[in-house]
Amino acid sequence: MVENRPWANFFAHLTLMIGVAVVVFPVYVALVASTQAPGDLLRGTLPMLPGAHGIENFTRMWQSGVSNAGAPPAGMMLWNSFVMAMAITIGKLSISLLSAFAIVYFRFRFRMFFFWLIFITLMLPVEVRIIPTFQVVADLNMLNSFAGLSIPLIASATATFLFRQFFMTIPEEMLEAARVDGAGPLKFFKDILMPLSVTNIAALFVIMFIYGWNQYLWPLLITTDPDYYTIVMGIQRMTSEENPQWHLIMAAVVMAALPPVLVILFMQRLFVKGLTETEK
C-alpha cells in the first residue's frame, strides 16, 4: 500500500513541472524565433511572444531554403532525412529479427561465437570504423546516394541482442506445439514470433527512426551533392555562413523536430509497452 503524503506529492509534481519547463522552454524559444522578421534576432533581445512572419519564414524555408548558404529547400532535405531514417529503421529491424531468430532457434557450429561477435560490436562506436566504411562505400560508387546513406548503418547489435533476449523468454512448448501442427521455421517465425514481438518492434522502431533521423557525421562525410543533403546537414550549413539568418534557421529547426515527435506520439502506447513488458 502506498502512503498518501501531500507534501511528497507536491514536491513530486513540482519536480515534474520544472523538468517539463526545462525541456519545453528551448522548443518555445525556437518556435518564437521562427516567427520573427529578418534582423529582429540580431538586436540582442528575443521577444517572448510569436511574431507576424511565421508563415512567410516557413514558406520560404520550405520552398527555396537558404541558397547563399548552400542549403536546398527544407522540403527536399526533410524527404532525404525521411528516406534515410526509414531505410535504416526497416533494415535494422529486419536484420536483427532474422539474426536473433537464427541464434535462438537453430543449432549450428559457432552459433555462440557469432552471437558474441555481434555483442562485441556494441562496444565499438561508429566513429571507430567510419574511415574503412567510407572507403568501402566509395569503392562501391555509393557516394551521394540513398544506398550509401543507409546501408552502412542498417546492422544493429543492440536490436539483435534485445530480440535474442526476448525470444529466449518464449516457452519451448510453443515451439513444440507449432511443430506438432506442421509449422516449419518460417511459418513459426511469421505467425507466432512476429505477432508476439509487435510491442518490441514498435519500441525499437521509434528508437531506430530517431537514430537515423539525427544522423549528422555519416551524411556529412559521404554527401557533397545538395540533392542528398539531410535536414540536420542543412541546418549546420546555414549556421556556418558569415551572417546566419536565424529566423529561417529556427524555422528549419522546428520543421526538423516535427517528424520524430509525430512518430513518438502515434506509437506512444506500443513504445511504452515494448519497453516495460518483459514476458508474454
Short mmCIF file of C-alpha atoms in Angstrom, two decimals:
data_model
loop_
_atom_site.label_atom_id
_atom_site.label_comp_id
_atom_site.label_asym_id
_atom_site.label_seq_id
_atom_site.Cartn_x
_atom_site.Cartn_y
_atom_site.Cartn_z
CA MET A 1 0.00 0.00 0.00
CA VAL A 2 1.36 3.43 -0.95
CA GLU A 3 1.14 6.00 1.83
CA ASN A 4 -0.51 9.27 0.85
CA ARG A 5 1.81 12.14 1.73
CA PRO A 6 0.56 15.54 0.47
CA TRP A 7 3.97 17.23 0.70
CA ALA A 8 5.68 14.35 -1.12
CA ASN A 9 3.06 14.54 -3.89
CA PHE A 10 3.53 18.31 -4.10
CA PHE A 11 7.29 18.07 -4.47
CA ALA A 12 6.97 15.21 -6.96
CA HIS A 13 4.63 17.26 -9.14
CA LEU A 14 6.78 20.38 -8.72
CA THR A 15 9.85 18.43 -9.86
CA LEU A 16 7.97 17.09 -12.87
CA MET A 17 6.74 20.56 -13.84
CA ILE A 18 10.26 22.02 -13.56
CA GLY A 19 11.58 19.16 -15.72
CA VAL A 20 8.89 19.78 -18.36
CA ALA A 21 9.65 23.53 -18.33
CA VAL A 22 13.36 22.90 -18.83
CA VAL A 23 12.64 20.67 -21.84
CA VAL A 24 9.84 22.74 -23.40
CA PHE A 25 11.33 26.25 -23.00
CA PRO A 26 14.07 25.87 -25.67
CA VAL A 27 11.46 24.49 -28.07
CA TYR A 28 9.24 27.50 -27.36
CA VAL A 29 12.18 29.87 -27.96
CA ALA A 30 12.87 28.20 -31.33
CA LEU A 31 9.20 28.45 -32.27
CA VAL A 32 9.05 32.16 -31.33
CA ALA A 33 12.32 32.91 -33.15
CA SER A 34 10.99 31.25 -36.31
CA THR A 35 8.17 33.80 -36.48
CA GLN A 36 10.31 36.94 -36.29
CA ALA A 37 11.32 39.29 -39.10
CA PRO A 38 14.89 39.32 -40.53
CA GLY A 39 17.10 41.30 -38.16
CA ASP A 40 14.79 41.06 -35.11
CA LEU A 41 17.02 38.40 -33.54
CA LEU A 42 20.17 40.49 -34.07
CA ARG A 43 19.08 43.28 -31.73
CA GLY A 44 20.27 41.39 -28.67
CA THR A 45 16.82 40.76 -27.18
CA LEU A 46 14.47 37.91 -28.03
CA PRO A 47 10.70 38.62 -27.92
CA MET A 48 8.79 36.14 -25.78
CA LEU A 49 5.68 36.23 -27.95
CA PRO A 50 5.36 34.92 -31.54
CA GLY A 51 5.82 37.45 -34.33
CA ALA A 52 3.84 38.03 -37.50
CA HIS A 53 6.26 36.48 -40.02
CA GLY A 54 5.83 32.79 -39.21
CA ILE A 55 4.01 31.73 -42.40
CA GLU A 56 6.40 33.79 -44.53
CA ASN A 57 9.50 32.24 -42.92
CA PHE A 58 8.23 28.66 -43.06
CA THR A 59 7.06 29.05 -46.67
CA ARG A 60 10.39 30.48 -47.80
CA MET A 61 12.38 27.79 -45.96
CA TRP A 62 10.18 25.02 -47.37
CA GLN A 63 10.23 26.23 -50.98
CA SER A 64 13.64 27.86 -51.54
CA GLY A 65 15.85 27.29 -48.48
CA VAL A 66 18.93 29.48 -47.97
CA SER A 67 20.72 29.30 -51.32
CA ASN A 68 23.66 31.55 -50.34
CA ALA A 69 24.50 29.09 -47.53
CA GLY A 70 24.30 26.09 -49.88
CA ALA A 71 21.20 24.73 -48.16
CA PRO A 72 18.48 23.43 -50.53
CA PRO A 73 14.73 23.76 -49.75
CA ALA A 74 13.69 22.24 -46.44
CA GLY A 75 11.08 20.06 -48.16
CA MET A 76 13.80 18.23 -50.11
CA MET A 77 16.05 17.86 -47.06
CA LEU A 78 13.16 16.54 -44.94
CA TRP A 79 12.36 13.97 -47.62
CA ASN A 80 16.02 12.88 -47.75
CA SER A 81 16.09 12.53 -43.96
CA PHE A 82 12.83 10.56 -44.01
CA VAL A 83 14.06 8.12 -46.68
CA MET A 84 17.35 7.62 -44.85
CA ALA A 85 15.68 7.15 -41.44
CA MET A 86 13.09 4.68 -42.78
CA ALA A 87 15.69 2.65 -44.68
CA ILE A 88 17.91 2.44 -41.58
CA THR A 89 14.96 1.56 -39.32
CA ILE A 90 13.45 -1.16 -41.55
CA GLY A 91 16.89 -2.57 -42.34
CA LYS A 92 17.93 -2.73 -38.69
CA LEU A 93 14.68 -4.38 -37.62
CA SER A 94 14.71 -6.94 -40.45
CA ILE A 95 18.33 -7.99 -39.97
CA SER A 96 18.07 -8.03 -36.18
CA LEU A 97 14.89 -10.15 -36.15
CA LEU A 98 16.35 -12.73 -38.53
CA SER A 99 19.71 -12.80 -36.72
CA ALA A 100 18.13 -13.30 -33.32
CA PHE A 101 15.79 -15.98 -34.72
CA ALA A 102 18.74 -17.90 -36.17
CA ILE A 103 20.78 -17.63 -32.96
CA VAL A 104 17.97 -18.80 -30.67
CA TYR A 105 16.15 -21.45 -32.72
CA PHE A 106 18.83 -23.01 -34.96
CA ARG A 107 21.66 -25.24 -33.85
CA PHE A 108 24.80 -24.76 -35.95
CA ARG A 109 28.52 -24.68 -35.32
CA PHE A 110 29.99 -21.50 -33.84
CA ARG A 111 26.48 -20.24 -33.01
CA MET A 112 27.58 -18.64 -29.73
CA PHE A 113 30.79 -17.41 -31.32
CA PHE A 114 28.77 -15.39 -33.85
CA PHE A 115 26.49 -14.12 -31.10
CA TRP A 116 29.41 -12.84 -29.03
CA LEU A 117 30.96 -11.40 -32.19
CA ILE A 118 27.77 -9.39 -32.69
CA PHE A 119 27.67 -8.50 -28.99
CA ILE A 120 31.24 -7.15 -29.00
CA THR A 121 30.33 -4.65 -31.71
CA LEU A 122 28.08 -2.97 -29.12
CA MET A 123 31.24 -1.58 -27.57
CA LEU A 124 32.52 -0.04 -30.80
CA PRO A 125 31.21 3.42 -31.69
CA VAL A 126 30.51 4.25 -35.33
CA GLU A 127 33.48 6.63 -35.41
CA VAL A 128 35.90 3.72 -34.90
CA ARG A 129 35.03 2.12 -38.24
CA ILE A 130 33.98 5.21 -40.15
CA ILE A 131 37.15 5.51 -42.31
CA PRO A 132 37.19 1.89 -43.61
CA THR A 133 33.40 2.09 -44.06
CA PHE A 134 33.82 5.26 -46.13
CA GLN A 135 36.46 3.55 -48.28
CA VAL A 136 34.14 0.59 -48.96
CA VAL A 137 31.24 2.88 -49.85
CA ALA A 138 33.50 4.93 -52.16
CA ASP A 139 34.81 1.77 -53.89
CA LEU A 140 31.22 0.63 -54.50
CA ASN A 141 30.34 4.03 -56.04
CA MET A 142 27.67 4.67 -53.42
CA LEU A 143 28.74 8.22 -52.53
CA ASN A 144 25.93 10.75 -52.94
CA SER A 145 23.18 8.12 -52.92
CA PHE A 146 20.47 6.89 -50.59
CA ALA A 147 22.14 3.45 -50.58
CA GLY A 148 25.36 5.00 -49.30
CA LEU A 149 23.45 6.97 -46.67
CA SER A 150 21.58 3.99 -45.25
CA ILE A 151 23.18 0.59 -45.98
CA PRO A 152 26.33 1.03 -43.82
CA LEU A 153 24.09 1.83 -40.82
CA ILE A 154 21.47 -0.93 -41.06
CA ALA A 155 23.20 -3.53 -38.85
CA SER A 156 22.34 -3.23 -35.16
CA ALA A 157 23.98 -5.28 -32.42
CA THR A 158 21.72 -3.71 -29.81
CA ALA A 159 18.49 -4.74 -31.55
CA THR A 160 19.84 -8.24 -32.23
CA PHE A 161 20.71 -8.65 -28.56
CA LEU A 162 17.31 -7.38 -27.37
CA PHE A 163 15.35 -9.62 -29.76
CA ARG A 164 17.51 -12.59 -28.76
CA GLN A 165 16.74 -11.98 -25.08
CA PHE A 166 13.02 -11.69 -25.85
CA PHE A 167 12.90 -14.87 -27.97
CA MET A 168 14.55 -16.77 -25.11
CA THR A 169 11.57 -15.93 -22.85
CA ILE A 170 9.09 -17.67 -25.20
CA PRO A 171 8.23 -21.11 -23.79
CA GLU A 172 9.75 -24.11 -25.53
CA GLU A 173 6.29 -25.74 -25.50
CA MET A 174 5.10 -23.16 -28.02
CA LEU A 175 7.75 -24.28 -30.50
CA GLU A 176 6.89 -27.95 -29.90
CA ALA A 177 3.17 -27.24 -30.42
CA ALA A 178 3.94 -25.49 -33.70
CA ARG A 179 5.98 -28.46 -34.86
CA VAL A 180 3.14 -30.87 -33.97
CA ASP A 181 0.79 -28.72 -36.06
CA GLY A 182 3.18 -28.98 -39.01
CA ALA A 183 4.56 -25.44 -38.91
CA GLY A 184 8.02 -25.01 -40.41
CA PRO A 185 10.62 -22.48 -39.19
CA LEU A 186 9.41 -19.65 -41.42
CA LYS A 187 5.75 -20.21 -40.51
CA PHE A 188 6.65 -20.28 -36.80
CA PHE A 189 8.61 -17.05 -37.27
CA LYS A 190 5.87 -15.30 -39.28
CA ASP A 191 2.73 -16.49 -37.49
CA ILE A 192 3.93 -16.80 -33.89
CA LEU A 193 7.12 -14.88 -33.19
CA MET A 194 6.28 -11.77 -35.20
CA PRO A 195 2.84 -11.17 -33.59
CA LEU A 196 4.36 -11.70 -30.13
CA SER A 197 7.13 -9.21 -30.95
CA VAL A 198 4.90 -6.33 -32.06
CA THR A 199 5.48 -4.16 -28.99
CA ASN A 200 9.23 -4.79 -29.06
CA ILE A 201 9.35 -3.97 -32.77
CA ALA A 202 7.38 -0.76 -32.16
CA ALA A 203 9.70 0.35 -29.34
CA LEU A 204 12.80 -0.32 -31.41
CA PHE A 205 11.18 1.32 -34.46
CA VAL A 206 10.87 4.59 -32.54
CA ILE A 207 14.45 4.40 -31.23
CA MET A 208 15.94 3.45 -34.61
CA PHE A 209 13.93 6.08 -36.51
CA ILE A 210 15.20 8.85 -34.23
CA TYR A 211 18.73 7.42 -34.52
CA GLY A 212 18.53 7.54 -38.33
CA TRP A 213 16.85 10.95 -38.39
CA ASN A 214 19.52 12.56 -36.19
CA GLN A 215 22.49 11.22 -38.16
CA TYR A 216 24.95 14.01 -38.86
CA LEU A 217 28.54 12.78 -39.20
CA TRP A 218 27.93 10.00 -41.75
CA PRO A 219 25.81 12.07 -44.20
CA LEU A 220 28.30 14.94 -43.84
CA LEU A 221 31.13 12.59 -44.78
CA ILE A 222 29.71 10.91 -47.87
CA THR A 223 27.45 13.61 -49.30
CA THR A 224 28.62 16.53 -51.40
CA ASP A 225 25.58 16.78 -53.70
CA PRO A 226 22.91 19.17 -52.27
CA ASP A 227 20.22 16.86 -53.68
CA TYR A 228 21.12 14.36 -50.92
CA TYR A 229 21.56 16.78 -48.01
CA THR A 230 19.62 15.81 -44.90
CA ILE A 231 17.87 18.38 -42.74
CA VAL A 232 20.49 18.11 -39.97
CA MET A 233 23.24 18.82 -42.50
CA GLY A 234 21.27 21.73 -43.95
CA ILE A 235 20.86 23.36 -40.54
CA GLN A 236 24.59 23.04 -39.88
CA ARG A 237 25.43 24.64 -43.23
CA MET A 238 23.07 27.55 -42.58
CA THR A 239 24.66 28.26 -39.19
CA SER A 240 28.18 28.25 -40.63
CA GLU A 241 27.68 31.15 -43.06
CA GLU A 242 29.04 34.59 -42.21
CA ASN A 243 25.69 36.22 -41.46
CA PRO A 244 23.29 33.48 -40.36
CA GLN A 245 19.60 34.12 -41.00
CA TRP A 246 18.40 32.89 -37.63
CA HIS A 247 14.68 33.33 -38.34
CA LEU A 248 14.98 30.85 -41.26
CA ILE A 249 17.30 28.54 -39.31
CA MET A 250 14.79 28.36 -36.46
CA ALA A 251 12.01 27.60 -38.97
CA ALA A 252 14.11 24.70 -40.29
CA VAL A 253 14.77 23.53 -36.71
CA VAL A 254 11.04 23.45 -35.93
CA MET A 255 10.29 21.51 -39.13
CA ALA A 256 13.15 19.06 -38.39
CA ALA A 257 11.74 18.33 -34.94
CA LEU A 258 8.22 17.53 -36.13
CA PRO A 259 8.65 14.03 -37.72
CA PRO A 260 10.32 12.38 -34.66
CA VAL A 261 7.71 13.96 -32.38
CA LEU A 262 4.88 12.65 -34.57
CA VAL A 263 6.40 9.15 -34.63
CA ILE A 264 6.57 9.13 -30.82
CA LEU A 265 3.03 10.45 -30.44
CA PHE A 266 1.48 7.93 -32.85
CA MET A 267 3.41 4.98 -31.38
CA GLN A 268 3.45 6.08 -27.74
CA ARG A 269 1.30 3.22 -26.40
CA LEU A 270 3.23 0.45 -28.16
CA PHE A 271 6.53 2.19 -27.38
CA VAL A 272 5.87 2.17 -23.62
CA LYS A 273 4.58 -1.42 -23.65
CA GLY A 274 7.62 -2.56 -25.62
CA LEU A 275 9.98 -1.05 -23.05
CA THR A 276 8.13 -2.31 -19.98
CA GLU A 277 6.84 -5.76 -20.94
CA THR A 278 9.40 -8.50 -20.33
CA GLU A 279 7.37 -11.68 -20.83
CA LYS A 280 4.45 -12.84 -22.93
#
